[in-house]
CSV table of C-alpha atoms in Angstrom, one decimal:
chain,number,residue,atom,x,y,z
A,201,MET,CA,-18.6,-22.0,-17.3
A,202,LYS,CA,-19.6,-25.7,-17.5
A,203,LEU,CA,-20.8,-27.6,-14.5
A,204,LEU,CA,-19.6,-31.3,-14.2
A,205,LYS,CA,-20.7,-33.9,-11.6
A,206,PRO,CA,-18.8,-37.1,-12.3
A,207,SER,CA,-20.8,-39.9,-10.7
A,208,TRP,CA,-17.7,-41.9,-9.9
A,209,VAL,CA,-16.3,-39.2,-7.6
A,210,ASN,CA,-17.8,-40.4,-4.3
A,211,HIS,CA,-17.0,-41.7,-0.8
A,212,ASP,CA,-19.2,-44.8,-0.8
A,213,ASP,CA,-22.2,-42.3,-0.7
A,214,LYS,CA,-20.8,-40.6,2.4
A,215,PRO,CA,-20.4,-36.8,2.6
A,216,ILE,CA,-17.5,-35.0,0.9
A,217,PHE,CA,-16.5,-31.8,2.7
A,218,SER,CA,-13.5,-30.6,0.9
A,219,VAL,CA,-12.0,-30.6,-2.6
A,220,ASP,CA,-8.5,-29.3,-3.7
A,221,ILE,CA,-6.9,-29.5,-7.2
A,222,HIS,CA,-3.3,-30.3,-7.5
A,223,PRO,CA,-1.0,-27.4,-8.7
A,224,THR,CA,-0.2,-29.3,-12.0
A,225,GLY,CA,-3.9,-29.9,-12.7
A,226,LYS,CA,-3.3,-33.6,-13.0
A,227,ARG,CA,-4.9,-34.7,-9.8
A,228,PHE,CA,-7.5,-33.5,-7.2
A,229,ALA,CA,-8.1,-34.6,-3.7
A,230,THR,CA,-11.4,-35.0,-1.7
A,231,GLY,CA,-11.8,-35.2,2.0
A,232,GLY,CA,-14.8,-36.4,4.0
A,233,GLN,CA,-16.5,-39.3,5.6
A,234,GLY,CA,-15.6,-42.9,4.8
A,235,GLY,CA,-17.0,-46.2,6.0
A,236,ASP,CA,-16.0,-46.2,9.7
A,237,SER,CA,-13.5,-43.4,9.5
A,238,GLY,CA,-12.4,-40.2,7.8
A,239,ARG,CA,-11.4,-40.6,4.2
A,240,VAL,CA,-9.0,-38.9,1.8
A,241,VAL,CA,-9.0,-39.8,-1.9
A,242,VAL,CA,-6.6,-38.7,-4.6
A,243,TRP,CA,-8.3,-38.8,-8.0
A,244,ASN,CA,-7.1,-38.5,-11.7
A,245,LEU,CA,-8.4,-35.2,-13.1
A,246,ASN,CA,-8.1,-36.2,-16.7
A,247,PRO,CA,-11.3,-38.3,-16.7
A,248,VAL,CA,-13.1,-35.3,-15.5
A,249,LEU,CA,-11.7,-33.0,-18.3
A,250,PHE,CA,-11.8,-35.4,-21.1
A,251,GLU,CA,-14.8,-37.5,-22.1
A,252,ALA,CA,-12.6,-40.0,-24.1
A,253,VAL,CA,-10.4,-40.6,-21.1
A,254,GLU,CA,-13.4,-41.0,-18.8
A,255,VAL,CA,-14.8,-43.9,-20.7
A,256,ASP,CA,-11.3,-45.6,-21.2
A,257,PRO,CA,-11.3,-48.6,-19.0
A,258,ASN,CA,-7.4,-48.5,-18.9
A,259,VAL,CA,-7.2,-45.1,-17.3
A,260,PRO,CA,-7.7,-45.2,-13.5
A,261,LYS,CA,-10.0,-42.7,-12.0
A,262,MET,CA,-9.3,-43.2,-8.3
A,263,LEU,CA,-5.5,-43.0,-7.6
A,264,CYS,CA,-5.3,-43.6,-4.0
A,265,GLN,CA,-7.7,-44.0,-1.0
A,266,MET,CA,-6.5,-43.2,2.6
A,267,ASP,CA,-8.7,-44.1,5.6
A,268,ASN,CA,-6.1,-43.2,8.2
A,269,HIS,CA,-8.2,-40.4,10.0
A,270,LEU,CA,-10.2,-41.7,12.9
A,271,ALA,CA,-13.0,-39.3,12.3
A,272,CYS,CA,-14.5,-37.2,9.4
A,273,VAL,CA,-12.0,-35.2,7.3
A,274,ASN,CA,-13.0,-31.5,7.0
A,275,CYS,CA,-10.2,-30.2,4.9
A,276,VAL,CA,-7.7,-31.3,2.3
A,277,ARG,CA,-5.0,-28.9,0.8
A,278,TRP,CA,-2.2,-29.5,-1.6
A,279,SER,CA,1.1,-27.7,-0.9
A,280,ASN,CA,2.0,-25.0,-3.4
A,281,GLY,CA,4.8,-27.1,-4.8
A,282,GLY,CA,2.5,-30.1,-5.2
A,283,LYS,CA,4.8,-32.4,-3.2
A,284,TYR,CA,2.6,-32.8,-0.2
A,285,LEU,CA,-1.1,-33.1,0.6
A,286,ALA,CA,-2.4,-32.1,4.0
A,287,SER,CA,-5.6,-33.3,5.6
A,288,GLY,CA,-7.4,-32.2,8.9
A,289,GLY,CA,-10.3,-33.7,10.7
A,290,ASP,CA,-12.6,-34.3,13.6
A,291,ASP,CA,-10.0,-36.5,15.2
A,292,ARG,CA,-8.1,-33.3,16.0
A,293,LEU,CA,-5.3,-34.5,13.8
A,294,VAL,CA,-3.4,-33.0,10.7
A,295,MET,CA,-1.8,-35.6,8.5
A,296,VAL,CA,0.7,-34.8,5.8
A,297,TRP,CA,0.9,-37.1,2.8
A,298,GLY,CA,3.5,-37.7,0.2
A,299,LEU,CA,3.7,-39.9,-3.0
A,300,SER,CA,5.8,-42.9,-2.4
A,301,VAL,CA,8.3,-44.0,-5.2
A,302,ALA,CA,9.8,-46.8,-3.2
A,303,ALA,CA,10.5,-50.0,-5.1
A,304,ASN,CA,8.3,-51.9,-2.5
A,305,ALA,CA,5.4,-49.4,-2.7
A,306,THR,CA,3.2,-51.6,-4.9
A,307,PRO,CA,-0.2,-50.2,-5.7
A,308,GLY,CA,-3.1,-52.4,-4.7
A,309,LYS,CA,-6.8,-52.1,-4.2
A,310,HIS,CA,-7.9,-48.4,-4.6
A,311,LYS,CA,-4.2,-47.5,-5.3
A,312,ALA,CA,-3.1,-46.7,-8.7
A,313,GLU,CA,-0.6,-44.6,-6.8
A,314,THR,CA,0.8,-44.9,-3.2
A,315,TRP,CA,0.4,-42.0,-0.9
A,316,ARG,CA,1.9,-42.4,2.5
A,317,CYS,CA,1.4,-40.5,5.7
A,318,LEU,CA,4.7,-38.7,6.3
A,319,ALA,CA,3.7,-36.9,9.5
A,320,THR,CA,0.9,-36.8,12.0
A,321,LEU,CA,0.5,-33.5,13.7
A,322,ARG,CA,-0.9,-33.3,17.1
A,323,GLY,CA,-1.6,-30.1,19.0
A,324,HIS,CA,-5.2,-29.2,18.6
A,325,ALA,CA,-7.8,-29.9,21.4
A,326,GLY,CA,-10.8,-30.0,18.9
A,327,ASP,CA,-11.8,-30.5,15.3
A,328,VAL,CA,-9.5,-29.2,12.7
A,329,LEU,CA,-11.5,-27.0,10.3
A,330,ASP,CA,-9.2,-25.5,7.8
A,331,LEU,CA,-5.5,-25.7,6.6
A,332,ALA,CA,-3.3,-23.3,4.5
A,333,TRP,CA,0.3,-23.7,3.2
A,334,SER,CA,2.4,-20.6,3.1
A,335,PRO,CA,3.4,-19.4,-0.4
A,336,LEU,CA,6.8,-21.0,-0.3
A,337,ASP,CA,5.6,-24.1,1.7
A,338,LYS,CA,7.7,-22.9,4.6
A,339,TRP,CA,4.8,-23.2,7.1
A,340,LEU,CA,1.4,-25.0,7.4
A,341,ALA,CA,-1.3,-23.3,9.3
A,342,SER,CA,-4.1,-25.2,10.9
A,343,CYS,CA,-7.2,-23.9,12.8
A,344,SER,CA,-9.7,-25.5,14.9
A,345,VAL,CA,-12.9,-25.4,17.1
A,346,ASP,CA,-10.4,-25.0,20.1
A,347,ASN,CA,-10.2,-21.3,19.1
A,348,SER,CA,-6.5,-21.6,18.1
A,349,ILE,CA,-4.3,-21.5,15.2
A,350,ILE,CA,-1.2,-23.6,15.0
A,351,ILE,CA,1.8,-22.8,12.8
A,352,TRP,CA,3.8,-26.0,11.8
A,353,ASN,CA,7.3,-26.0,10.4
A,354,ALA,CA,6.7,-27.6,7.0
A,355,GLU,CA,10.5,-28.1,6.6
A,356,LYS,CA,10.8,-30.2,9.8
A,357,PHE,CA,7.4,-31.9,10.5
A,358,PRO,CA,6.1,-32.4,13.1
A,359,ASP,CA,7.8,-29.3,14.7
A,360,MET,CA,5.4,-26.7,15.9
A,361,VAL,CA,6.6,-23.0,15.3
A,362,CYS,CA,3.9,-21.4,17.5
A,363,VAL,CA,0.2,-21.3,18.7
A,364,LEU,CA,-1.8,-18.1,17.9
A,365,ASN,CA,-4.4,-17.5,20.5
A,366,GLY,CA,-6.7,-14.5,20.4
A,367,HIS,CA,-10.1,-15.6,19.0
A,368,SER,CA,-12.8,-16.1,21.4
A,369,GLY,CA,-14.8,-18.5,19.2
A,370,LEU,CA,-13.9,-21.3,16.9
A,371,VAL,CA,-11.6,-20.5,14.0
A,372,LYS,CA,-13.1,-21.3,10.6
A,373,GLY,CA,-10.6,-20.3,8.1
A,374,VAL,CA,-7.0,-19.3,7.6
A,375,ALA,CA,-5.3,-17.7,4.6
A,376,TRP,CA,-1.8,-16.4,3.8
A,377,ASP,CA,-1.2,-13.3,1.9
A,378,PRO,CA,0.5,-13.7,-1.5
A,379,VAL,CA,4.0,-13.2,-0.3
A,380,GLY,CA,3.8,-14.8,3.1
A,381,LYS,CA,4.1,-11.7,5.2
A,382,TYR,CA,0.7,-12.0,6.9
A,383,LEU,CA,-1.7,-14.8,7.9
A,384,ALA,CA,-5.4,-13.9,8.2
A,385,SER,CA,-7.9,-15.9,10.3
A,386,GLN,CA,-11.7,-15.8,10.4
A,387,SER,CA,-13.6,-16.9,13.5
A,388,ASP,CA,-17.0,-17.5,15.0
A,389,ASP,CA,-16.4,-14.6,17.3
A,390,LYS,CA,-17.3,-12.3,14.2
A,391,SER,CA,-13.7,-11.1,13.9
A,392,LEU,CA,-11.0,-11.3,11.3
A,393,ARG,CA,-7.4,-11.1,12.7
A,394,VAL,CA,-4.2,-10.5,10.7
A,395,TRP,CA,-0.9,-11.9,12.1
A,396,LYS,CA,2.6,-10.9,11.2
A,397,THR,CA,4.9,-13.8,10.3
A,398,ALA,CA,8.0,-11.8,11.4
A,399,ASP,CA,7.1,-12.3,15.0
A,400,TRP,CA,3.7,-13.9,14.9
A,401,ALA,CA,2.2,-10.9,16.7
A,402,GLN,CA,-1.3,-9.8,15.9
A,403,GLU,CA,-1.3,-6.8,13.5
A,404,ILE,CA,-5.0,-5.9,13.4
A,405,VAL,CA,-8.4,-7.1,14.5
A,406,ILE,CA,-11.3,-6.3,12.1
A,407,THR,CA,-14.9,-6.5,13.4
A,408,GLU,CA,-17.1,-3.9,11.9
A,409,PRO,CA,-18.0,-5.7,8.6
A,410,PHE,CA,-19.2,-8.6,10.7
A,411,GLU,CA,-21.1,-6.9,13.5
A,412,GLU,CA,-24.5,-7.2,11.8
A,413,CYS,CA,-24.1,-10.8,10.7
A,414,GLY,CA,-27.2,-12.7,11.6
A,415,GLY,CA,-25.5,-16.0,12.6
A,416,THR,CA,-22.1,-17.4,13.1
A,417,THR,CA,-22.2,-19.2,9.8
A,418,HIS,CA,-22.5,-16.0,7.9
A,419,VAL,CA,-18.7,-16.1,7.0
A,420,LEU,CA,-17.0,-19.5,6.5
A,421,ARG,CA,-13.9,-18.8,4.5
A,422,LEU,CA,-11.6,-15.9,3.6
A,423,SER,CA,-9.2,-15.2,0.7
A,424,TRP,CA,-6.6,-12.6,-0.2
A,425,SER,CA,-6.7,-10.6,-3.4
A,426,PRO,CA,-3.8,-11.7,-5.7
A,427,ASP,CA,-2.0,-8.3,-5.2
A,428,GLY,CA,-2.2,-8.6,-1.6
């Protein structure tokens, strides 16, 4: 394994809190703090992978910079099909972005590509901490410090499918199983909950592995094994 730290990947020396690679491996996105707002940046991955490309002045490194969030961005996630990028932040908003191919979408400063906000999802009463697309991009799940998880209809934004309540502490992470039958959530209340997508009922609550955790930051994210 080789560790690379491209000096040009930065948010004007402000913190970066999330990174996600596009499914095609051609781009990656970062989310964090900007100048006076939250910032999402789409980058070209080739200059990271190939030194000859990195030093080529004709190859853009930053593809698009979006400063639409009113506060720090905590999470960026590409859809599995790569068509959309979702971002969530301290402004309690989830934004869904798409690549514009319109004739009048002329790239400008910080824009070798033009990514437009297609939908702004409002529903959380606190900072949005994590996002997850279902395997077939039918749903988008978001979780927040308001202790809730919201399931959004990704085929008809900004429609909300349901709100999952049950955690007694802020929800730090959400993850779909590989076939989209279950959604798992991890919370500050030292519990992991699994929800059924058939009716969004709670399938199981797991607490035993987390009972001896010394602090609420002991577990921050969760992930399913590839075989479910």
